[in-house]
Tab-separated table of C-alpha atoms in Angstrom:
chain	number	residue	atom	x	y	z
J	986	MET	CA	-22.726	22.586	-66.887
J	987	ILE	CA	-20.114	20.875	-64.691
J	988	PHE	CA	-19.402	17.141	-64.607
J	989	ASP	CA	-17.466	15.969	-61.553
J	990	THR	CA	-16.055	12.964	-63.418
J	991	GLY	CA	-13.741	15.154	-65.437
J	992	LEU	CA	-12.551	17.675	-62.870
J	993	THR	CA	-9.539	15.752	-61.579
J	994	ARG	CA	-8.086	14.969	-65.006
J	995	SER	CA	-6.819	16.990	-67.901
J	996	ASN	CA	-8.776	16.679	-71.143
J	997	LEU	CA	-6.211	14.306	-72.623
J	998	GLU	CA	-6.203	12.158	-69.497
J	999	SER	CA	-9.995	12.190	-69.562
J	1000	PHE	CA	-10.043	10.891	-73.137
J	1001	LEU	CA	-7.498	8.158	-72.397
J	1002	HIS	CA	-9.380	7.113	-69.271
J	1003	CYS	CA	-12.835	7.079	-70.859
J	1004	THR	CA	-11.762	5.101	-73.933
J	1005	THR	CA	-9.602	2.473	-72.195
J	1006	PRO	CA	-11.200	-0.981	-72.437
J	1007	SER	CA	-11.266	-3.330	-69.461
J	1008	ALA	CA	-11.772	-7.063	-69.950
J	1009	LYS	CA	-12.987	-9.554	-67.356
J	1010	SER	CA	-10.077	-11.168	-65.527
J	1011	LYS	CA	-9.771	-14.955	-65.407
J	1012	PHE	CA	-7.216	-17.279	-63.812
J	1013	LEU	CA	-5.347	-19.890	-65.783
J	1014	PRO	CA	-5.669	-23.425	-64.348
J	1015	LYS	CA	-2.453	-24.374	-62.551
J	1016	SER	CA	-2.136	-27.435	-64.789
J	1017	GLU	CA	-1.765	-25.127	-67.807
J	1018	ILE	CA	0.760	-22.708	-66.363
J	1019	ARG	CA	3.664	-25.050	-67.105
J	1020	ASN	CA	2.688	-25.069	-70.785
J	1021	LEU	CA	3.095	-21.315	-71.270
J	1022	ASN	CA	5.583	-20.104	-73.852
J	1023	ARG	CA	8.580	-19.225	-71.680
J	1024	LEU	CA	9.903	-16.725	-74.190
J	1025	TRP	CA	6.698	-14.747	-73.718
J	1026	HIS	CA	6.203	-15.522	-70.014
J	1027	PRO	CA	9.674	-15.934	-68.478
J	1028	GLN	CA	8.587	-15.339	-64.881
J	1029	GLU	CA	7.440	-18.253	-62.750
J	1030	ARG	CA	4.095	-17.448	-61.148
J	1031	GLU	CA	1.563	-19.389	-59.141
J	1032	ASN	CA	-1.382	-17.380	-60.445
J	1033	VAL	CA	-1.701	-16.258	-64.040
J	1034	GLU	CA	-4.476	-13.867	-65.026
J	1035	TYR	CA	-5.740	-13.508	-68.567
J	1036	PHE	CA	-8.693	-12.313	-70.606
J	1037	THR	CA	-10.392	-13.653	-73.694
J	1038	LEU	CA	-10.774	-11.519	-76.781
J	1039	SER	CA	-14.545	-11.985	-76.599
J	1040	ASP	CA	-14.555	-10.227	-73.218
J	1041	LEU	CA	-12.376	-7.465	-74.623
J	1042	TRP	CA	-14.792	-6.834	-77.491
J	1043	SER	CA	-17.688	-6.777	-75.017
J	1044	SER	CA	-16.206	-3.689	-73.394
J	1045	TYR	CA	-16.739	-1.872	-76.699
J	1046	ASP	CA	-20.427	-2.825	-77.076
J	1047	GLU	CA	-21.942	0.275	-75.497
J	1048	TRP	CA	-19.362	2.601	-77.026
J	1049	SER	CA	-20.046	1.139	-80.477
J	1050	ALA	CA	-23.775	1.689	-80.057
J	1051	TYR	CA	-23.908	5.076	-78.327
J	1052	GLY	CA	-20.377	6.454	-78.264
J	1053	ALA	CA	-17.928	6.828	-75.386
J	1054	GLY	CA	-18.579	9.990	-73.398
J	1055	VAL	CA	-15.481	12.085	-72.639
J	1056	PRO	CA	-15.824	15.060	-70.229
J	1057	ILE	CA	-13.903	18.067	-71.592
J	1058	MET	CA	-13.082	21.230	-69.642
J	1059	LEU	CA	-13.295	24.389	-71.734
J	1060	ASN	CA	-11.394	27.627	-71.207
J	1061	ASP	CA	-14.361	29.248	-69.472
J	1062	ASN	CA	-14.379	26.453	-66.864
J	1063	GLU	CA	-17.495	24.959	-68.376
J	1064	THR	CA	-17.496	21.259	-69.155
J	1065	LEU	CA	-19.172	19.386	-71.974
J	1066	VAL	CA	-19.206	15.707	-72.861
J	1067	GLN	CA	-17.915	14.757	-76.307
J	1068	TYR	CA	-18.976	11.343	-77.627
J	1069	TYR	CA	-16.659	9.177	-79.728
J	1070	VAL	CA	-17.413	6.000	-81.682
J	1071	PRO	CA	-14.672	3.326	-81.890
J	1072	TYR	CA	-13.711	1.625	-85.155
J	1073	LEU	CA	-11.299	-1.262	-85.646
J	1074	SER	CA	-8.405	0.339	-87.494
J	1075	ALA	CA	-5.854	-2.476	-87.464
J	1076	ILE	CA	-5.128	-5.741	-85.689
J	1077	GLN	CA	-2.463	-8.438	-85.776
J	1078	ILE	CA	-2.711	-11.628	-83.739
J	1079	PHE	CA	0.341	-13.860	-83.328
J	1080	THR	CA	0.120	-17.257	-81.629
J	1081	SER	CA	2.386	-20.202	-80.853
J	1082	ASN	CA	0.641	-22.465	-83.343
J	1083	SER	CA	0.973	-22.482	-87.104
J	1084	PRO	CA	-2.146	-20.973	-88.731
J	1085	VAL	CA	-1.768	-22.910	-91.997
J	1086	ASN	CA	-4.829	-25.064	-91.488
J	1087	SER	CA	-7.040	-22.609	-89.621
J	1088	LEU	CA	-6.774	-19.836	-92.175
J	1089	ARG	CA	-7.153	-21.784	-95.403
J	1090	GLU	CA	-10.657	-20.514	-95.946
J	1091	GLU	CA	-12.664	-19.361	-98.927
J	1092	THR	CA	-13.114	-15.619	-99.215
J	1093	GLU	CA	-16.273	-14.104	-100.590
J	1094	SER	CA	-14.580	-13.598	-103.916
J	1095	GLY	CA	-13.653	-17.268	-104.174
J	1096	ASP	CA	-9.936	-16.713	-103.616
J	1097	ARG	CA	-7.958	-18.485	-100.932
J	1098	ASP	CA	-5.580	-17.064	-98.400
J	1099	SER	CA	-2.198	-18.553	-99.265
J	1100	PHE	CA	0.411	-19.669	-96.762
J	1101	SER	CA	3.700	-21.511	-96.861
J	1102	ASP	CA	3.276	-25.042	-95.610
J	1103	SER	CA	6.085	-25.659	-93.122
J	1104	SER	CA	5.592	-29.435	-93.303
J	1105	SER	CA	6.428	-29.563	-96.994
J	1106	ASN	CA	10.017	-28.387	-96.700
J	1107	VAL	CA	12.435	-28.794	-93.786
J	1108	SER	CA	13.854	-25.301	-94.304
J	1109	GLU	CA	10.486	-23.599	-94.673
J	1110	SER	CA	10.508	-22.317	-91.103
J	1111	ASP	CA	13.541	-20.200	-91.945
J	1112	LYS	CA	11.843	-18.507	-94.875
J	1113	LEU	CA	9.476	-15.605	-95.124
J	1114	TRP	CA	5.879	-16.655	-95.474
J	1115	ARG	CA	3.191	-14.447	-96.828
J	1116	TRP	CA	-0.543	-14.010	-96.498
J	1117	ASP	CA	-1.972	-12.605	-99.692
J	1118	GLY	CA	-4.824	-10.729	-98.109
J	1119	CYS	CA	-8.149	-9.786	-99.539
J	1120	SER	CA	-9.935	-6.440	-99.347
J	1121	SER	CA	-11.364	-4.910	-96.209
J	1122	GLU	CA	-14.838	-5.686	-97.424
J	1123	ASP	CA	-14.318	-9.464	-97.126
J	1124	GLY	CA	-12.496	-9.282	-93.845
J	1125	GLY	CA	-8.884	-9.966	-94.697
J	1126	SER	CA	-5.692	-8.018	-94.802
J	1127	GLU	CA	-5.373	-4.745	-96.662
J	1128	GLN	CA	-1.716	-5.354	-97.376
J	1129	ASP	CA	0.805	-8.121	-97.960
J	1130	SER	CA	2.880	-8.893	-94.883
J	1131	GLY	CA	6.042	-10.976	-94.694
J	1132	TRP	CA	7.249	-12.328	-91.361
J	1133	HIS	CA	10.050	-14.576	-90.206
J	1134	VAL	CA	8.532	-17.503	-88.373
J	1135	ASN	CA	10.302	-17.668	-85.050
J	1136	ASN	CA	9.527	-18.533	-81.459
J	1137	ARG	CA	9.628	-14.988	-80.200
J	1138	LEU	CA	7.324	-13.412	-82.768
J	1139	GLY	CA	5.067	-16.423	-83.221
J	1140	TYR	CA	2.790	-17.236	-86.142
J	1141	LEU	CA	0.466	-14.682	-87.656
J	1142	TYR	CA	-3.045	-16.000	-87.087
J	1143	PHE	CA	-4.936	-12.966	-88.326
J	1144	GLU	CA	-4.404	-9.407	-89.463
J	1145	TYR	CA	-6.680	-6.658	-90.687
J	1146	PHE	CA	-5.960	-3.103	-91.818
J	1147	GLU	CA	-8.917	-0.828	-92.496
J	1148	ARG	CA	-8.687	1.428	-95.535
J	1149	SER	CA	-12.287	2.562	-95.979
J	1150	THR	CA	-13.245	6.175	-95.403
J	1151	PRO	CA	-14.688	6.894	-91.940
J	1152	TYR	CA	-18.173	7.165	-93.436
J	1153	GLY	CA	-17.849	3.695	-94.941
J	1154	ARG	CA	-16.973	1.917	-91.694
J	1155	VAL	CA	-19.068	0.124	-89.116
J	1156	PRO	CA	-18.409	0.444	-85.365
J	1157	LEU	CA	-15.843	-1.878	-83.800
J	1158	THR	CA	-18.255	-4.387	-82.284
J	1159	ASP	CA	-20.114	-4.838	-85.582
J	1160	LYS	CA	-16.846	-5.218	-87.478
J	1161	VAL	CA	-15.514	-7.889	-85.147
J	1162	LYS	CA	-18.782	-9.824	-85.287
J	1163	GLY	CA	-18.538	-9.806	-89.056
J	1164	LEU	CA	-14.979	-11.127	-89.015
J	1165	CYS	CA	-15.239	-13.769	-86.302
J	1166	GLY	CA	-17.524	-16.011	-88.361
J	1167	ARG	CA	-14.542	-17.070	-90.454
J	1168	TYR	CA	-11.893	-16.406	-87.824
J	1169	PRO	CA	-13.251	-17.852	-84.535
J	1170	GLY	CA	-9.966	-17.105	-82.780
J	1171	LEU	CA	-11.033	-13.459	-82.738
J	1172	MET	CA	-13.438	-14.497	-79.985
J	1173	SER	CA	-11.887	-17.556	-78.357
J	1174	SER	CA	-8.225	-16.516	-78.143
J	1175	ARG	CA	-6.799	-15.922	-74.689
J	1176	SER	CA	-4.366	-13.115	-73.991
J	1177	VAL	CA	-2.019	-15.557	-72.293
J	1178	ASP	CA	-1.588	-17.477	-75.575
J	1179	LEU	CA	-0.815	-14.417	-77.703
J	1180	SER	CA	2.634	-13.197	-78.666
J	1181	PRO	CA	3.867	-9.840	-77.317
J	1182	ALA	CA	3.709	-8.723	-80.956
J	1183	SER	CA	-0.107	-8.982	-80.934
J	1184	TRP	CA	-1.771	-5.584	-81.025
J	1185	MET	CA	-4.703	-3.576	-82.265
J	1186	ALA	CA	-5.410	0.037	-83.142
J	1187	VAL	CA	-8.767	1.720	-82.590
J	1188	SER	CA	-9.800	4.900	-84.382
J	1189	TRP	CA	-12.137	7.247	-82.517
J	1190	TYR	CA	-14.327	9.706	-84.397
J	1191	PRO	CA	-16.468	12.366	-82.662
J	1192	ILE	CA	-20.211	12.261	-83.287
J	1193	TYR	CA	-21.812	14.883	-81.002
J	1194	HIS	CA	-21.397	16.679	-77.702
J	1195	ILE	CA	-23.692	17.663	-74.840
J	1196	PRO	CA	-24.681	20.420	-74.386
J	1197	MET	CA	-24.815	21.311	-78.043
J	1198	GLY	CA	-23.885	24.683	-79.485
J	1199	SER	CA	-20.178	24.963	-78.730
J	1200	ASN	CA	-18.188	25.844	-81.823
J	1201	ILE	CA	-14.678	24.718	-80.922
J	1202	LYS	CA	-12.311	23.397	-83.585
J	1203	ASP	CA	-10.689	20.868	-81.274
J	1204	LEU	CA	-14.022	19.111	-80.795
J	1205	SER	CA	-13.525	17.620	-84.265
J	1206	THR	CA	-10.228	15.986	-83.239
J	1207	CYS	CA	-9.978	12.281	-84.068
J	1208	PHE	CA	-7.808	9.813	-82.153
J	1209	LEU	CA	-5.988	6.599	-82.954
J	1210	THR	CA	-5.131	4.425	-79.932
J	1211	TYR	CA	-2.784	1.415	-79.857
J	1212	HIS	CA	-3.264	-1.483	-77.435
J	1213	THR	CA	-1.363	-4.686	-76.719
J	1214	LEU	CA	-3.393	-7.904	-76.750
J	1215	SER	CA	-0.889	-10.125	-74.953
J	1216	SER	CA	-0.659	-11.047	-71.279
J	1217	SER	CA	3.101	-10.722	-71.511
J	1218	PHE	CA	2.834	-7.124	-70.309
J	1219	GLN	CA	0.396	-7.775	-67.463
J	1220	ASP	CA	3.176	-8.496	-64.972
J	1221	MET	CA	4.585	-5.004	-65.334
J	1222	ASP	CA	4.460	-2.609	-62.423
J	1223	PRO	CA	2.302	0.489	-62.962
J	1224	ASP	CA	5.423	2.604	-63.440
J	1225	ASP	CA	7.025	0.269	-65.991
J	1226	ASP	CA	7.051	1.261	-69.652
J	1227	ILE	CA	6.134	-0.391	-72.928
J	1228	ASN	CA	8.461	1.297	-75.376
J	1229	GLY	CA	8.290	4.384	-73.202
J	1230	ALA	CA	4.535	4.370	-72.517
J	1231	LYS	CA	3.356	3.664	-68.990
J	1232	ARG	CA	0.815	0.894	-68.608
J	1233	LYS	CA	-1.480	0.046	-65.737
J	1234	ARG	CA	-1.722	-3.662	-65.066
J	1235	LYS	CA	-5.381	-3.914	-64.175
J	1236	GLU	CA	-8.291	-2.165	-62.560
J	1237	VAL	CA	-10.760	-3.416	-59.986
J	1238	ASP	CA	-13.327	-4.518	-62.551
J	1239	GLY	CA	-10.920	-6.362	-64.836
J	1240	ILE	CA	-7.719	-6.156	-66.828
J	1241	SER	CA	-7.261	-2.666	-68.230
J	1242	LEU	CA	-5.640	-2.056	-71.616
J	1243	PRO	CA	-4.666	1.617	-71.753
J	1244	PRO	CA	-3.060	2.705	-75.030
J	1245	PHE	CA	0.699	2.455	-75.374
J	1246	GLY	CA	0.638	4.643	-78.500
J	1247	LEU	CA	-1.515	7.438	-79.877
J	1248	ALA	CA	-1.981	9.566	-82.990
J	1249	THR	CA	-4.353	12.478	-83.570
J	1250	TYR	CA	-6.020	14.164	-86.537
J	1251	LYS	CA	-7.538	17.655	-86.786
J	1252	MET	CA	-6.035	18.859	-83.529
J	1253	GLN	CA	-6.309	22.595	-84.165
J	1254	GLY	CA	-6.334	24.253	-80.756
J	1255	ASP	CA	-5.167	23.821	-77.189
J	1256	VAL	CA	-8.059	21.848	-75.714
J	1257	TRP	CA	-6.066	18.617	-75.630
J	1258	ALA	CA	-2.483	19.842	-75.272
J	1259	SER	CA	-2.624	22.597	-72.687
J	1260	GLY	CA	-3.216	20.546	-69.541
J	1261	ASN	CA	-0.846	19.403	-66.805
J	1262	CYS	CA	1.446	22.426	-67.182
J	1263	GLY	CA	2.569	21.337	-70.624
J	1264	ARG	CA	3.010	17.668	-69.766
J	1265	ASP	CA	0.066	16.679	-71.972
J	1266	GLN	CA	1.882	18.053	-74.990
J	1267	GLU	CA	4.909	15.986	-74.020
J	1268	LYS	CA	2.683	12.937	-73.602
J	1269	LEU	CA	1.149	13.421	-77.050
J	1270	VAL	CA	4.598	13.608	-78.618
J	1271	SER	CA	5.807	10.578	-76.661
J	1272	LEU	CA	2.804	8.387	-77.485
J	1273	LEU	CA	3.036	9.316	-81.163
J	1274	SER	CA	6.722	8.388	-81.167
J	1275	VAL	CA	5.975	5.031	-79.535
J	1276	ALA	CA	3.278	4.223	-82.088
J	1277	ASP	CA	5.639	5.072	-84.931
J	1278	SER	CA	8.392	2.955	-83.391
J	1279	TRP	CA	6.034	0.015	-82.888
J	1280	LEU	CA	4.920	-0.009	-86.529
J	1281	LYS	CA	8.502	0.253	-87.746
J	1282	GLN	CA	9.613	-2.629	-85.525
J	1283	LEU	CA	6.911	-4.857	-86.979
J	1284	GLY	CA	7.524	-3.569	-90.502
J	1285	VAL	CA	3.882	-2.747	-91.277
J	1286	GLN	CA	2.209	0.145	-93.044
J	1287	HIS	CA	-0.792	1.287	-91.057
J	1288	HIS	CA	-3.074	3.275	-93.345
J	1289	ASP	CA	-4.833	5.272	-90.622
J	1290	PHE	CA	-1.561	6.171	-88.920
J	1291	ASN	CA	-0.126	7.431	-92.198
J	1292	TYR	CA	-3.273	9.457	-92.839
J	1293	PHE	CA	-3.446	10.910	-89.338
J	1294	THR	CA	0.199	11.945	-89.435
J	1295	GLY	CA	0.118	13.307	-92.976
J	1296	ILE	CA	2.158	10.551	-94.582
J	1297	ARG	CA	0.973	10.016	-98.144
J	1298	ARG	CA	2.041	6.840	-99.912
J	1299	GLY	CA	1.148	6.304	-103.536
């Protein structure tokens, strides 16, 4: 069985292409352009495009329900389609506004998320503030995170780090719907208002392939993709890099968010790494390095990344 959609790309390129979300593009009213954070948007522009997080999540609806189909070329020149389901692995959203009021909400266990109140002490903005997160089951953080409040990084509005086993997770769209009830910014936030430090990671687990019957170890490979959520990178040329990873600005049907980082698990053969005359192997190494660098720069421990890469903590 041959699928024309996958013939012009290597298997790795096919996966990256088929799992890249694209959100509907909107234009910022000219009256609002002057109010943009100039540290995050230093270039003067007449037209500013952005997307809302709700439109981004919409691009995952079908994949969450049925899986994202990825055409894969096998060694015998036959092609099958492997389906992957996306799960929200991690997310951090930084904004220009203090989240003190918006995130003081009751959790299911009756505890409150605690923040430093910058209005109570003139030097508070120079201190580390901490969100004592709750468990993944009630939609908060899986870890404590300390951040300097500054103009460049912004304020942490929301973070989530999944720690459940793959079998205990719900697909990305269902997870986001469960979280947005208490954190409406997960739907209403605009990419143009988010700090360059805003990001998410999506874990992709294989569920089945068509036609069935192929017994190839690499078909059990799992992926972890990293995506920026900020419009700060949308002005980049297609050949520009984000920490060494090339990023396309947009596609015809919207703003595309290809991964700037990648990690894999259970990659046991050459299905994914043998394409492009060895360049796919180089790309895998490069994207893994970028993901590692990104997490280190933000000072976070990403459970799935540690697991995928064999890092065991505690």
